[in-house]
Coordinates of C-alpha atoms in Angstrom, one line a residue:
Chain U
X97 CA 153.7 104.5 63.7
X98 CA 154.9 107.8 64.8
X99 CA 153.0 109.9 67.2
X100 CA 152.2 112.6 64.6
X101 CA 150.5 110.0 62.4
X102 CA 148.5 108.9 65.3
X103 CA 147.4 112.4 66.0
X104 CA 146.4 112.8 62.4
X105 CA 144.5 109.6 61.8
X106 CA 143.6 108.6 65.4
X107 CA 143.7 105.0 66.4
X108 CA 141.8 103.9 63.3
X109 CA 144.9 104.1 61.1
X110 CA 142.6 105.2 58.2
X111 CA 144.9 107.3 56.1
X112 CA 145.0 108.1 52.4
X113 CA 145.9 104.6 51.2
X114 CA 143.3 102.6 53.1
X115 CA 140.6 105.0 52.0
X116 CA 141.9 105.8 48.5
X117 CA 142.9 102.3 47.3
X118 CA 139.4 100.7 47.1
X119 CA 138.0 103.9 45.5
X120 CA 140.8 103.8 42.9
X121 CA 140.1 100.1 42.3
X122 CA 136.4 100.8 41.8
X123 CA 137.1 103.5 39.2
X124 CA 139.7 101.5 37.4
X125 CA 137.5 98.4 37.2
X126 CA 134.4 100.5 36.2
X127 CA 136.5 102.0 33.3
X128 CA 138.3 98.8 32.2
X129 CA 135.5 96.3 32.4
X130 CA 131.9 97.2 31.5
X131 CA 130.6 94.0 33.2
X132 CA 131.9 95.2 36.5
X133 CA 128.7 96.9 37.7
X134 CA 126.5 94.0 36.6
X135 CA 124.5 92.8 39.7
X136 CA 125.8 89.3 39.2
X137 CA 129.4 90.4 39.3
X138 CA 128.8 92.6 42.4
X139 CA 127.2 89.6 44.1
X140 CA 130.2 87.4 43.0
X141 CA 132.6 89.9 44.6
X142 CA 130.7 89.9 47.8
X143 CA 130.6 86.1 47.9
X144 CA 134.2 85.9 47.2
X145 CA 135.3 88.4 49.9
X146 CA 133.0 87.2 52.7
X147 CA 135.2 84.3 53.9
X148 CA 138.3 86.6 53.8
X149 CA 136.4 89.3 55.7
X150 CA 135.5 87.0 58.5
X151 CA 139.1 85.8 58.8
X152 CA 140.5 89.4 58.5
X153 CA 138.2 90.6 61.3
X154 CA 139.6 87.9 63.5
X155 CA 143.2 88.8 62.4
X156 CA 142.4 92.4 63.3
X157 CA 141.7 91.5 66.9
X158 CA 145.1 89.7 67.2
X159 CA 146.8 92.5 65.3
X160 CA 145.4 95.1 67.7
X161 CA 147.1 93.5 70.6
X162 CA 150.4 93.4 68.6
X163 CA 150.2 89.7 67.7
X164 CA 149.7 87.9 64.5
X165 CA 148.0 84.5 63.7
X166 CA 149.1 82.6 60.7
X167 CA 147.4 79.4 61.7
X168 CA 144.0 80.8 60.5
X169 CA 144.3 79.1 57.1
X170 CA 144.9 75.7 58.7
X171 CA 141.9 76.1 61.1
X172 CA 139.7 77.0 58.1
X173 CA 140.9 73.9 56.2
X174 CA 140.3 71.7 59.4
X175 CA 136.7 73.1 59.6
X176 CA 136.1 72.1 56.0
X177 CA 137.6 68.6 56.6
X178 CA 135.5 68.0 59.7
X179 CA 132.2 69.1 58.2
X180 CA 132.4 66.6 55.4
X181 CA 133.8 63.9 57.6
X182 CA 131.2 63.9 60.5
X183 CA 127.8 62.7 59.4
X184 CA 125.6 64.8 61.9
X185 CA 125.9 68.5 60.6
X186 CA 125.5 70.0 64.1
X187 CA 128.1 67.7 65.6
X188 CA 130.4 68.6 62.8
X189 CA 130.0 72.3 63.3
X190 CA 130.3 71.9 67.0
X191 CA 133.5 70.0 66.8
X192 CA 134.9 72.4 64.2
X193 CA 134.2 75.4 66.6
X194 CA 135.5 73.3 69.5
X195 CA 138.8 72.5 67.6
X196 CA 139.3 76.1 66.7
X197 CA 138.7 77.1 70.3
X198 CA 141.5 74.7 71.4
X199 CA 143.9 75.9 68.7
X200 CA 143.2 79.6 69.7
X201 CA 143.7 78.8 73.4
X202 CA 146.9 77.0 72.7
X203 CA 148.2 79.9 70.6
X204 CA 147.1 82.4 73.2
X205 CA 148.6 80.5 76.2
X206 CA 151.8 79.9 74.2
X207 CA 152.2 83.6 73.4
X208 CA 151.0 85.3 76.5
X209 CA 152.0 82.9 79.3
X210 CA 155.1 81.2 77.9
X211 CA 156.2 84.3 76.0
X212 CA 156.8 82.5 72.6
X213 CA 156.9 84.8 69.7
X214 CA 153.4 84.9 68.1
X215 CA 154.7 84.1 64.6
X216 CA 156.7 81.0 65.8
X217 CA 153.7 79.8 68.0
X218 CA 151.2 80.2 65.2
X219 CA 153.5 78.8 62.6
X220 CA 153.8 75.7 64.8
X221 CA 150.1 75.4 65.3
X222 CA 149.5 76.0 61.6
X223 CA 151.8 73.0 60.7
X224 CA 150.3 70.8 63.4
X225 CA 146.7 71.6 62.4
X226 CA 147.5 71.2 58.7
X227 CA 148.9 67.7 59.4
X228 CA 145.8 66.8 61.5
X229 CA 143.5 68.1 58.7
X230 CA 145.2 65.8 56.1
X231 CA 144.8 62.9 58.5
X232 CA 141.0 63.7 58.8
X233 CA 140.5 64.2 55.1
X234 CA 143.5 63.2 52.8
X235 CA 142.0 64.7 49.6
X236 CA 139.3 67.0 48.5
X237 CA 135.8 65.6 48.3
X238 CA 132.8 64.6 50.5
X239 CA 129.2 65.9 50.9
X240 CA 128.2 69.0 52.6
X241 CA 124.8 69.0 54.4
X242 CA 122.1 70.9 52.6
X243 CA 121.3 73.4 55.3
X244 CA 124.9 74.6 55.2
X245 CA 124.8 75.1 51.5
X246 CA 121.7 77.1 51.8
X247 CA 123.1 79.3 54.5
X248 CA 126.0 80.2 52.2
X249 CA 124.3 80.3 48.8
X250 CA 120.7 81.5 49.4
X251 CA 119.7 85.0 48.5
X252 CA 117.1 87.2 50.4
X253 CA 115.4 90.2 48.7
X254 CA 118.0 90.2 45.9
X255 CA 120.9 90.2 48.4
X256 CA 123.2 87.2 48.4
X257 CA 123.6 85.4 51.8
X258 CA 127.3 86.4 51.8
X259 CA 126.1 90.0 52.3
X260 CA 124.3 89.2 55.5
X261 CA 127.4 87.1 56.7
X262 CA 129.6 90.2 56.1
X263 CA 127.1 92.6 57.8
X264 CA 126.7 90.2 60.8
X265 CA 130.4 89.7 61.4
X266 CA 131.3 93.4 61.0
X267 CA 128.6 94.2 63.5
X268 CA 129.8 91.7 66.0
X269 CA 133.4 92.9 65.7
X270 CA 132.3 96.6 66.0
X271 CA 130.2 95.9 69.2
X272 CA 133.1 93.9 70.7
X273 CA 135.7 96.6 69.9
X274 CA 133.8 99.8 70.4
X275 CA 131.0 99.1 72.8
X276 CA 132.5 96.7 75.3
X277 CA 135.1 96.8 78.0
X278 CA 137.0 94.0 76.2
X279 CA 137.5 96.4 73.3
X280 CA 138.8 99.2 75.5
X281 CA 141.3 96.8 77.0
X282 CA 142.4 95.5 73.6
X283 CA 143.2 99.0 72.4
X284 CA 145.0 99.8 75.7
X285 CA 147.1 96.6 75.6
X286 CA 147.9 97.1 72.0
X287 CA 149.1 100.7 72.5
X288 CA 151.3 99.8 75.5
X289 CA 151.1 96.5 77.3
X290 CA 153.3 97.9 80.1
X291 CA 151.2 101.0 80.7
X292 CA 148.0 99.0 80.7
X293 CA 149.4 96.5 83.2
X294 CA 150.6 99.4 85.4
X295 CA 147.2 100.9 85.3
X296 CA 145.6 97.7 86.6
X297 CA 144.3 96.3 83.3
X298 CA 144.5 92.5 83.1
X299 CA 146.8 92.1 80.1
X300 CA 146.7 88.3 80.0
X301 CA 143.1 87.2 79.6
X302 CA 142.1 89.7 76.7
X303 CA 145.1 88.6 74.7
X304 CA 144.3 84.9 75.1
X305 CA 140.7 85.8 74.2
X306 CA 141.8 87.6 71.0
X307 CA 143.7 84.5 69.8
X308 CA 140.7 82.3 70.6
X309 CA 138.3 84.7 68.8
X310 CA 140.6 84.9 65.8
X311 CA 140.7 81.1 65.6
X312 CA 136.9 80.8 66.1
X313 CA 136.4 83.4 63.3
X314 CA 138.4 81.3 60.9
X315 CA 136.3 78.3 61.7
X316 CA 133.2 80.4 61.0
X317 CA 134.8 81.3 57.7
X318 CA 135.5 77.6 57.1
X319 CA 131.8 76.8 57.7
X320 CA 130.7 79.5 55.2
X321 CA 133.2 78.6 52.5
X322 CA 132.6 74.8 52.8
X323 CA 128.9 75.6 52.2
X324 CA 129.7 77.9 49.3
X325 CA 131.9 75.5 47.4
X326 CA 129.7 72.5 48.6
X327 CA 132.6 70.2 49.1
X328 CA 135.4 69.6 51.6
X329 CA 139.0 70.5 50.8
X330 CA 141.9 69.9 53.3
X331 CA 144.0 72.7 51.8
X332 CA 141.2 75.2 51.2
X333 CA 142.5 77.7 53.8
X334 CA 146.1 77.9 52.7
X335 CA 145.9 81.4 51.0
X336 CA 144.0 82.9 53.9
X337 CA 146.8 83.2 56.4
X338 CA 148.7 85.8 54.3
X339 CA 145.7 87.2 52.5
X340 CA 144.1 88.2 55.8
X341 CA 147.4 89.8 57.0
X342 CA 147.6 91.7 53.7
X343 CA 144.0 92.7 53.9
X344 CA 144.3 94.3 57.4
X345 CA 147.6 95.8 56.5
X346 CA 146.1 97.5 53.4
X347 CA 143.3 98.7 55.7
X348 CA 145.7 100.7 57.8
X349 CA 145.9 98.3 60.7
X350 CA 149.3 98.6 62.3
X351 CA 150.8 95.1 62.9
X352 CA 152.7 96.4 65.9
X353 CA 149.3 96.9 67.7
X354 CA 147.0 99.5 69.1
X355 CA 146.0 101.0 65.8
X356 CA 143.3 99.7 63.5
X357 CA 139.6 99.6 62.8
X358 CA 136.8 97.4 61.6
X359 CA 136.1 99.6 58.7
X360 CA 139.8 99.4 57.9
X361 CA 139.7 95.7 57.8
X362 CA 136.6 95.8 55.7
X363 CA 138.1 98.2 53.2
X364 CA 141.4 96.2 53.0
X365 CA 139.4 93.1 52.3
X366 CA 137.3 94.8 49.6
X367 CA 140.5 96.2 48.0
X368 CA 142.0 92.7 47.8
X369 CA 138.6 91.3 46.5
X370 CA 138.4 93.9 43.8
X371 CA 141.9 93.2 42.7
X372 CA 141.2 89.5 42.4
X373 CA 137.9 90.2 40.6
X374 CA 139.6 92.7 38.3
X375 CA 142.3 90.2 37.3
X376 CA 139.6 87.6 36.7
X377 CA 137.7 89.9 34.5
X378 CA 140.9 90.8 32.6
X379 CA 141.9 87.1 32.3
X380 CA 145.2 87.3 34.2
X381 CA 146.7 83.9 35.4
X382 CA 145.6 83.0 39.0
X383 CA 149.3 82.3 39.8
X384 CA 150.3 85.8 39.0
X385 CA 147.5 86.9 41.2
X386 CA 149.2 85.2 44.1
X387 CA 152.4 87.0 43.1
X388 CA 150.6 90.3 43.1
X389 CA 149.2 89.6 46.6
X390 CA 152.8 89.1 47.6
X391 CA 153.9 92.4 46.1
X392 CA 150.9 94.2 47.7
X393 CA 151.8 92.7 51.1
X394 CA 155.4 93.8 50.7
X395 CA 154.1 97.3 49.8
X396 CA 151.6 97.5 52.6
X397 CA 154.0 96.4 55.4
X398 CA 156.8 98.7 54.0
X399 CA 154.5 101.7 54.8
X400 CA 154.5 100.6 58.4
X401 CA 157.9 101.6 59.8
X402 CA 158.5 100.0 63.1
X403 CA 161.1 100.8 65.7
X404 CA 162.7 97.3 65.8
X405 CA 164.4 95.3 63.0
X406 CA 163.7 91.7 62.6
X407 CA 160.8 89.3 63.4
Chain D
X142 CA 189.4 89.2 95.4
X143 CA 188.4 86.2 97.5
X144 CA 184.6 85.6 97.6
X145 CA 183.2 86.0 101.1
X146 CA 180.6 83.2 100.5
X147 CA 181.8 79.7 99.4
X148 CA 181.1 79.2 95.7
X149 CA 178.3 76.6 95.4
X150 CA 180.4 74.6 93.0
X151 CA 183.0 73.8 95.7
X152 CA 180.5 71.5 97.5
X153 CA 179.4 68.1 96.1
X154 CA 175.7 69.2 95.9
X155 CA 176.8 72.4 94.2
X156 CA 178.9 70.8 91.6
X157 CA 176.1 68.2 90.9
X158 CA 173.7 71.2 90.6
X159 CA 175.9 73.1 88.3
X160 CA 176.5 70.0 86.1
X161 CA 172.8 69.4 85.9
X162 CA 172.2 73.1 85.0
X163 CA 174.9 72.8 82.3
X164 CA 173.2 69.6 81.0
X165 CA 169.9 71.4 81.0
X166 CA 171.3 74.3 79.0
X167 CA 172.6 72.1 76.3
X168 CA 170.7 72.2 73.0
X169 CA 167.7 69.9 73.0
X170 CA 169.1 68.3 69.7
X171 CA 172.1 66.6 71.6
X172 CA 169.9 64.8 74.1
X173 CA 167.1 64.3 71.5
X174 CA 169.4 62.6 69.0
X175 CA 170.8 60.3 71.6
X176 CA 167.4 59.3 72.8
X177 CA 166.1 58.8 69.2
X178 CA 169.2 56.6 68.2
X179 CA 168.8 54.5 71.4
X180 CA 165.1 54.1 70.7
X181 CA 165.7 53.2 67.1
X182 CA 168.3 50.7 68.3
X183 CA 165.6 48.9 70.3
X184 CA 162.6 49.3 68.0
X185 CA 164.0 49.6 64.5
X186 CA 167.7 48.4 64.5
X187 CA 167.7 48.4 60.7
X188 CA 167.9 52.2 60.7
X189 CA 171.3 52.1 62.4
X190 CA 173.0 50.1 59.6
X191 CA 175.9 52.1 58.3
X192 CA 174.4 52.2 54.7
X193 CA 171.1 53.5 55.9
X194 CA 172.8 56.0 58.3
X195 CA 174.7 57.3 55.3
X196 CA 171.4 57.7 53.3
X197 CA 169.9 59.6 56.2
X198 CA 173.0 61.8 56.3
X199 CA 172.6 62.5 52.6
X200 CA 169.0 63.4 53.1
X201 CA 170.0 65.7 56.0
X202 CA 172.6 67.6 53.9
X203 CA 170.2 70.0 52.1
X204 CA 168.4 70.7 55.4
X205 CA 171.8 71.2 57.1
X206 CA 172.8 73.8 54.6
X207 CA 169.6 75.7 54.9
X208 CA 169.9 75.5 58.7
X209 CA 173.2 77.4 58.6
X210 CA 171.4 80.3 56.8
X211 CA 168.4 80.2 59.1
X212 CA 170.6 80.2 62.2
X213 CA 172.4 83.2 61.0
X214 CA 169.1 85.0 60.5
X215 CA 167.7 84.0 63.9
X216 CA 170.9 85.0 65.6
X217 CA 170.4 88.6 64.4
X218 CA 166.7 88.3 65.5
X219 CA 165.4 87.9 62.0
X220 CA 163.8 84.9 60.2
X221 CA 163.9 83.6 56.6
X222 CA 160.9 81.6 55.4
X223 CA 161.7 82.2 51.7
X224 CA 163.6 79.0 51.2
X225 CA 160.8 77.2 49.4
X226 CA 160.4 80.0 46.9
X227 CA 164.2 80.3 46.3
X228 CA 164.4 76.5 45.8
X229 CA 161.5 76.6 43.4
X230 CA 163.2 79.2 41.2
X231 CA 166.6 77.4 41.3
X232 CA 165.0 74.1 40.3
X233 CA 163.1 75.9 37.4
X234 CA 166.1 77.8 36.2
X235 CA 168.4 74.7 36.3
X236 CA 166.0 72.2 34.7
X237 CA 163.4 73.9 32.5
X238 CA 165.7 74.7 29.7
X239 CA 164.1 78.1 29.4
X240 CA 167.5 79.7 29.4
X241 CA 169.7 77.9 26.9
X242 CA 172.9 78.7 28.8
X243 CA 175.9 76.4 29.5
X244 CA 175.8 74.7 33.0
X245 CA 178.3 76.9 34.8
X246 CA 176.4 80.0 33.7
X247 CA 173.1 78.6 35.0
X248 CA 174.7 77.7 38.3
X249 CA 176.2 81.2 38.6
X250 CA 172.9 82.8 37.7
X251 CA 171.3 80.9 40.6
X252 CA 173.9 82.1 43.0
X253 CA 173.5 85.7 41.8
X254 CA 169.7 85.2 42.2
X255 CA 170.3 84.0 45.7
X256 CA 172.3 87.2 46.5
X257 CA 169.5 89.3 45.0
X258 CA 166.7 87.7 47.0
X259 CA 168.7 87.9 50.1
X260 CA 169.5 91.5 49.6
X261 CA 165.9 92.3 48.7
X262 CA 164.6 90.5 51.9
X263 CA 167.2 92.4 53.9
X264 CA 166.2 95.7 52.3
X265 CA 162.6 95.3 53.4
X266 CA 163.6 94.0 56.8
X267 CA 166.6 96.2 57.8
X268 CA 165.9 99.4 55.8
X269 CA 162.2 99.6 55.7
X270 CA 161.9 97.7 59.1
X271 CA 159.1 95.4 58.0
X272 CA 158.5 92.1 59.8
X273 CA 160.9 89.5 58.5
X274 CA 158.4 86.7 58.6
X275 CA 155.8 88.6 56.6
X276 CA 158.5 89.9 54.1
X277 CA 160.0 86.4 53.5
X278 CA 156.5 84.8 53.3
X279 CA 155.4 87.4 50.8
X280 CA 158.6 86.7 48.8
X281 CA 157.5 83.1 48.6
X282 CA 154.1 84.2 47.2
X283 CA 155.8 86.3 44.6
X284 CA 158.5 83.7 43.5
X285 CA 156.2 80.7 43.6
X286 CA 153.4 82.6 41.7
X287 CA 155.8 83.7 39.0
X288 CA 157.5 80.3 38.6
X289 CA 154.1 78.4 38.5
X290 CA 152.9 80.9 35.9
X291 CA 156.0 80.3 33.8
X292 CA 155.8 76.5 34.2
X293 CA 152.5 76.4 32.5
X294 CA 154.4 77.2 29.3
X295 CA 157.5 75.2 30.0
X296 CA 157.6 72.4 32.7
X297 CA 160.7 71.7 34.7
X298 CA 162.9 68.8 33.2
X299 CA 166.2 67.0 33.7
X300 CA 168.8 68.4 36.0
X301 CA 172.3 69.5 34.7
X302 CA 175.0 66.8 35.0
X303 CA 177.1 68.6 37.5
X304 CA 174.2 69.1 39.9
X305 CA 173.3 65.4 39.5
X306 CA 177.0 64.5 40.3
X307 CA 176.8 66.7 43.4
X308 CA 173.7 65.0 44.6
X309 CA 174.3 61.4 43.6
X310 CA 178.1 60.6 43.8
X311 CA 179.5 58.4 46.6
X312 CA 183.1 58.1 47.7
X313 CA 183.1 54.5 49.1
X314 CA 180.0 54.4 51.1
X315 CA 180.0 58.1 52.0
X316 CA 177.8 60.2 49.7
X317 CA 179.2 63.5 48.5
X318 CA 176.3 65.6 49.7
X319 CA 177.1 65.5 53.5
X320 CA 180.7 66.2 52.7
X321 CA 179.7 69.3 50.8
X322 CA 177.6 70.2 54.0
X323 CA 180.6 69.6 56.3
X324 CA 182.9 71.5 53.9
X325 CA 180.7 74.5 54.3
X326 CA 179.8 74.1 57.9
X327 CA 183.2 73.9 59.4
X328 CA 184.8 77.0 57.9
X329 CA 181.6 79.1 58.6
X330 CA 181.6 77.8 62.2
X331 CA 185.3 78.7 62.7
X332 CA 184.8 82.1 60.9
X333 CA 181.9 83.0 63.3
X334 CA 183.9 82.1 66.4
X335 CA 187.0 83.9 65.3
X336 CA 185.9 86.9 63.4
X337 CA 184.6 90.3 64.3
X338 CA 181.5 89.6 62.2
X339 CA 180.7 86.7 64.5
X340 CA 180.9 89.0 67.5
X341 CA 178.6 91.5 65.8
X342 CA 176.1 88.8 65.3
X343 CA 176.3 87.7 68.9
X344 CA 176.1 91.3 70.1
X345 CA 173.0 92.1 68.0
X346 CA 171.3 88.8 69.1
X347 CA 172.0 89.5 72.8
X348 CA 170.7 93.1 72.9
X349 CA 169.8 94.8 69.6
X350 CA 169.3 98.2 71.3
X351 CA 172.7 98.2 72.9
X352 CA 174.2 97.0 69.6
X353 CA 172.5 99.9 67.8
X354 CA 173.4 102.4 70.3
X355 CA 177.1 101.4 70.3
X356 CA 177.3 102.0 66.6
X357 CA 177.7 98.5 65.4
X358 CA 177.0 98.1 61.7
X359 CA 173.6 96.7 62.5
X360 CA 172.0 97.1 59.0
X361 CA 175.0 95.7 57.2
X362 CA 175.2 92.6 59.5
X363 CA 171.4 91.9 58.9
X364 CA 172.1 92.3 55.1
X365 CA 175.0 89.9 55.3
X366 CA 173.0 87.3 57.3
X367 CA 170.1 87.4 54.8
X368 CA 172.3 87.3 51.7
X369 CA 174.2 84.3 53.2
X370 CA 170.9 82.7 54.1
X371 CA 169.5 82.9 50.6
X372 CA 172.8 81.6 49.2
X373 CA 172.6 78.6 51.5
X374 CA 169.1 78.0 50.3
X375 CA 170.4 78.0 46.7
X376 CA 173.1 75.5 47.6
X377 CA 170.5 73.4 49.4
X378 CA 168.3 73.5 46.3
X379 CA 171.3 72.3 44.1
X380 CA 171.5 69.2 46.3
X381 CA 167.8 68.6 46.3
X382 CA 167.6 68.9 42.5
X383 CA 170.7 66.7 42.2
X384 CA 169.2 63.9 44.4
X385 CA 166.1 63.6 42.3
X386 CA 167.8 64.2 39.0
X387 CA 165.0 66.5 37.8
X388 CA 163.2 69.7 38.7
X389 CA 159.8 70.0 40.4
X390 CA 157.7 72.8 41.6
X391 CA 157.3 71.2 45.1
X392 CA 161.1 71.0 45.7
X393 CA 162.2 72.4 49.1
X394 CA 158.7 73.3 50.2
X395 CA 159.3 72.2 53.7
X396 CA 162.9 73.5 54.0
X397 CA 161.8 76.7 55.8
X398 CA 159.8 75.1 58.5
X399 CA 162.2 72.3 59.0
X400 CA 165.2 74.7 59.2
X401 CA 163.3 76.7 61.7
X402 CA 162.5 73.7 63.9
X403 CA 166.2 72.6 63.6
X404 CA 167.5 76.0 64.6
X405 CA 165.2 76.1 67.7
X406 CA 166.1 72.5 68.7
X407 CA 169.7 73.4 68.2
X408 CA 169.7 75.9 71.0
X409 CA 169.7 79.2 69.0
X410 CA 167.0 81.3 70.6
X411 CA 165.6 84.7 69.9
X412 CA 167.1 87.5 72.0
X413 CA 169.6 85.4 74.0
X414 CA 172.7 85.9 71.8
X415 CA 173.4 82.3 72.4
X416 CA 173.8 79.5 70.0
X417 CA 176.5 77.9 67.8
X418 CA 176.6 76.1 64.6
X419 CA 176.9 72.5 65.9
X420 CA 173.6 72.3 67.8
X421 CA 171.5 73.2 64.7
X422 CA 173.5 70.9 62.5
X423 CA 172.9 68.0 64.9
X424 CA 169.3 69.0 65.0
X425 CA 169.1 68.8 61.2
X426 CA 170.3 65.2 61.4
X427 CA 167.9 64.5 64.3
X428 CA 164.9 65.8 62.4
X429 CA 165.6 63.7 59.3
X430 CA 166.4 60.7 61.5
X431 CA 163.1 61.2 63.3
X432 CA 161.2 61.6 60.0
X433 CA 162.7 58.3 58.8
X434 CA 161.8 56.6 62.1
X435 CA 158.2 57.8 61.8
X436 CA 158.1 56.6 58.1
X437 CA 159.2 53.2 59.3
X438 CA 156.3 53.1 61.6
X439 CA 154.0 53.8 58.7
X440 CA 153.3 57.5 59.5
X441 CA 152.8 59.4 56.3
X442 CA 152.9 63.1 55.4
X443 CA 150.2 64.2 57.9
X444 CA 152.0 62.6 60.8
X445 CA 155.2 64.3 59.7
X446 CA 153.6 67.7 59.6
X447 CA 152.0 67.2 63.0
X448 CA 155.4 66.2 64.4
X449 CA 157.1 69.2 62.8
X450 CA 154.4 71.5 64.4
X451 CA 154.6 69.9 67.8
X452 CA 158.4 70.0 67.8
X453 CA 158.5 73.7 66.9
X454 CA 155.9 74.5 69.5
X455 CA 157.3 72.4 72.4
X456 CA 161.0 73.5 71.8
X457 CA 159.9 77.1 71.6
X458 CA 157.9 76.9 74.7
X459 CA 160.7 75.0 76.5
X460 CA 163.3 77.7 75.6
X461 CA 161.0 80.6 76.2
X462 CA 160.0 79.3 79.7
X463 CA 163.7 78.7 80.4
X464 CA 164.5 82.3 79.5
X465 CA 161.5 83.5 81.7
X466 CA 163.0 81.6 84.7
X467 CA 166.3 83.2 84.2

């Protein structure tokens, strides 16, 4: 992103597209489909985007330090597989979070300490974790403990549980990024790792922590989603890796690092959710929906001109 | 000018050290293949029978072709993960009967499609400077989404005869597929060694900024690498469809990851400008041999995926830490 753009939009990256796209989608859907503003449909949209939002906020942390994590989908699937495979629900959740911590740490150490390219490192862990997931749970099925289903599906005061999940993760991400030293370091490292290091900022630990938090957030998304669909699925997370990148890229987060915001990630996720919901309401094939996500992703990253060519 | 200090290689310890260093700088695939073959000789000697070795070579041929393209991309610091999507479209075009064209026209259409996808990838990567991984993964989303939507109306069917011939013919005990692979690999390897284009690729790989600053046709070279890469993916899909004899939507799904693993194992690394064509080719054989060995031990798809992941991670870490030391 050029300096003039940074001066105009600050480090949030919130330009015309991240702000305008969701509004445009709202208007289009409201005009096209009279069912759109039904409370049931709005609740559906929120439930559908909650898991993606949790993953996208994790992806945001990694993107802010100039990295990327495409193993999030596999971690989400692994969580789902573990929850239905381990009888004790607390042990299942504990082991899912523990496993995600390990994956995140491996990604972080590989990228920051050994200097492997983040895409290669997380592609490798994505493949490994997906294989392990299929070993744990070869096919979709299994029972999800009742408390988990309730956590994902209950509604309080007319608001679906998904709404509270969304608010909670957005608040946690905001406090981490805007009210803590960790957040300051993340922005400093993302803007220029060398400058940050020369100014005495520890550039290793926060980067590893970002990868760990990203991985843990996908495990949390996995816990929510498994509760919501009430069964385990070893390939449940597959679309999330690219969807989460698309969501933050649509939200004005620069994948080169240093520029992005929680509100951007939320808006990007809402845009993707509205597009999916709109295509549902209009009866478009789900496969073409995947193709459209691809086109959107291409469009969103084309707007982010980088200095370098290549990976 | 005579050196003031004796060269280390003149002493015995020095020459041993430099020989060790040279051995360590060889692609992992050479040592890996030898170790795997020796291990198979002890644990599963059946795998080393000429007939089975030929079958493994045949299996390695499509991957080998894809690896040529992937190594070109990685040498110019890019990456092509769109192989799966390309293979899916090729398999659909060849076998669905959606287009009632004669065989040569269908094959030509697939080749043109390969050039188009490669050029489109390169446009986003080199002109708009988007990340190659995201561009090519997005391309897979688009291609596979469209093909899957189409296949709801018309499923993939039987493969054309020429493609079957390519995949299933043998000359003596030698299958045609590996010969096609070698027939492509050897001229390309010689061309890259001898031509200016090859030098451009090495220069960009070694130092992209310097290459850019000295006015090399950077963008054009990246375009060429991506177009060639997609063309190799098309050829690879021809062989895959030919082996099975009919099309499927899952054909070539693991080409991208396996080719990436093979290129890394074959000693081509990001940003070093190093790497040839032989290392990755041997690595393609090594990977397929390794998967066969794993299958013979009863390890299914999950085990295969875990091995793929572990190989990519460990090889990338090994090379990255080697570069850090230097």
